[in-house]
Each structure stands twice: as C-alpha cells, then as structure tokens.
XYZ file of C-alpha atoms in Angstrom:
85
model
C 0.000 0.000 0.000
C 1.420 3.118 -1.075
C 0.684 6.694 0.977
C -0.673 9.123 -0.600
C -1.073 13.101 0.256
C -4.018 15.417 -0.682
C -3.106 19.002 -0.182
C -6.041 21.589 -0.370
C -8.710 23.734 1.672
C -11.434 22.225 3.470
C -14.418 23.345 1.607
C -17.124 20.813 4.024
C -17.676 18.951 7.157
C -19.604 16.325 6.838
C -20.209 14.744 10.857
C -22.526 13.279 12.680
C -22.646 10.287 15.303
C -21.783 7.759 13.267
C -19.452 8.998 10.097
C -17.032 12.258 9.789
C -16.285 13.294 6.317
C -14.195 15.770 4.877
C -14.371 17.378 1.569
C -10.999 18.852 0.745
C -10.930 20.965 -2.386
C -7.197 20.106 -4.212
C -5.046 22.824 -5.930
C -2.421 20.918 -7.289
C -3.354 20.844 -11.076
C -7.059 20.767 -12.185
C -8.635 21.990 -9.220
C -10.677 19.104 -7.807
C -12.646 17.230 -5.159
C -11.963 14.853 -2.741
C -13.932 13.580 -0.178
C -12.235 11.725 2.989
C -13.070 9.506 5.925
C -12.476 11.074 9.350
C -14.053 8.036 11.150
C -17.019 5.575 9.949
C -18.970 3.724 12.469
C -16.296 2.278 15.309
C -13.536 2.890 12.593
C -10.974 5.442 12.334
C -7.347 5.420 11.591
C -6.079 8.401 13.504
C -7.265 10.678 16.208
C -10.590 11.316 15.578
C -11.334 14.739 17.858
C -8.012 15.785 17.047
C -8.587 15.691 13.311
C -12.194 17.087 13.762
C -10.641 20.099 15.338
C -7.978 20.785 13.110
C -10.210 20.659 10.078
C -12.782 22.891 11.673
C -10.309 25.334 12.462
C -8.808 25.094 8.497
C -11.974 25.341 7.498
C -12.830 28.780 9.631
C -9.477 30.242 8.307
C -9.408 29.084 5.177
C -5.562 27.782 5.857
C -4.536 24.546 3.439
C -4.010 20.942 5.050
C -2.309 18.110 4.010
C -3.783 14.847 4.694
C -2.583 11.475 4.536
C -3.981 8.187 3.242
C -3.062 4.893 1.625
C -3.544 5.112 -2.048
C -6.538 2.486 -1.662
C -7.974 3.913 1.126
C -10.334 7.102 2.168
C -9.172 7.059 5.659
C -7.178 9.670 7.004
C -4.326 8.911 9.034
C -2.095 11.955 9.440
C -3.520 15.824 9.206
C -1.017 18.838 8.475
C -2.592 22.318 8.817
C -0.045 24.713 7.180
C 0.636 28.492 9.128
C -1.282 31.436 6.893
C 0.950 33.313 4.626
C-alpha cells in the first residue's frame, strides 16, 4: 500500500454520530474534489477529535491541510494544517 497526500482547503464537514467526512478541495493541477473519511462507524485510523478540530479550524481560516492516506484507502491517518501566509 502506497501513501498518498491530498493538499487543499477544506471546503465541508460532513459529521454526525456515526461517520465524519471531509471534503478537501485540491489545488495541485485541475482543481478538484476529494472527499475523505475522518471516522465511519467504530472505525478510524487516527485521532478522531483531534482531526475534527484541526479541520474545523482550516476550514474557519481558510488555511490549506495536508492529509494522509493509503492510495486504496479514504481514511485519514495523518492531518497537516499549514501556518497562513
């Protein structure tokens, strides 16, 4: 399994008691899409209130994460949130 890093802006939350999406809008190239797993049920692959929090705050500053995530997988394992210019 190979890792894989989406780099964007958090354009959506998606949560609620049993899922946590995030919809991360991509600028490297075509601007695109992507939406990731936070947690799904009883699954998660990283911290989930940590990662919640994070993304909220990207998403109320408009900063750009980077997220990790195996190449076959939606999961997010690792979440960057890069300082404001």
């Amino acid at each position: 399994m190979a890792v894989v890093d989406t780099v964007g802006r958090v354009e959506e939350l998606k949560l609620s008691d049993g899922f946590g999406f995030v919809n991360i809008r991509r600028e490297e190239g075509t601007p695109t899409n992507e939406l990731l797993i936070i947690w799904f049920g009883d699954r998660s692959e990283g911290p989930v209130a940590l990662f919640t929090t994070e993304l909220s705050l990207a998403l109320a500053r408009g900063l750009r994460v980077k997220l990790l995530h195996g190449d076959d997988s939606a999961y997010i394992t690792r979440v960057t949130v890069q300082a404001p210019p």
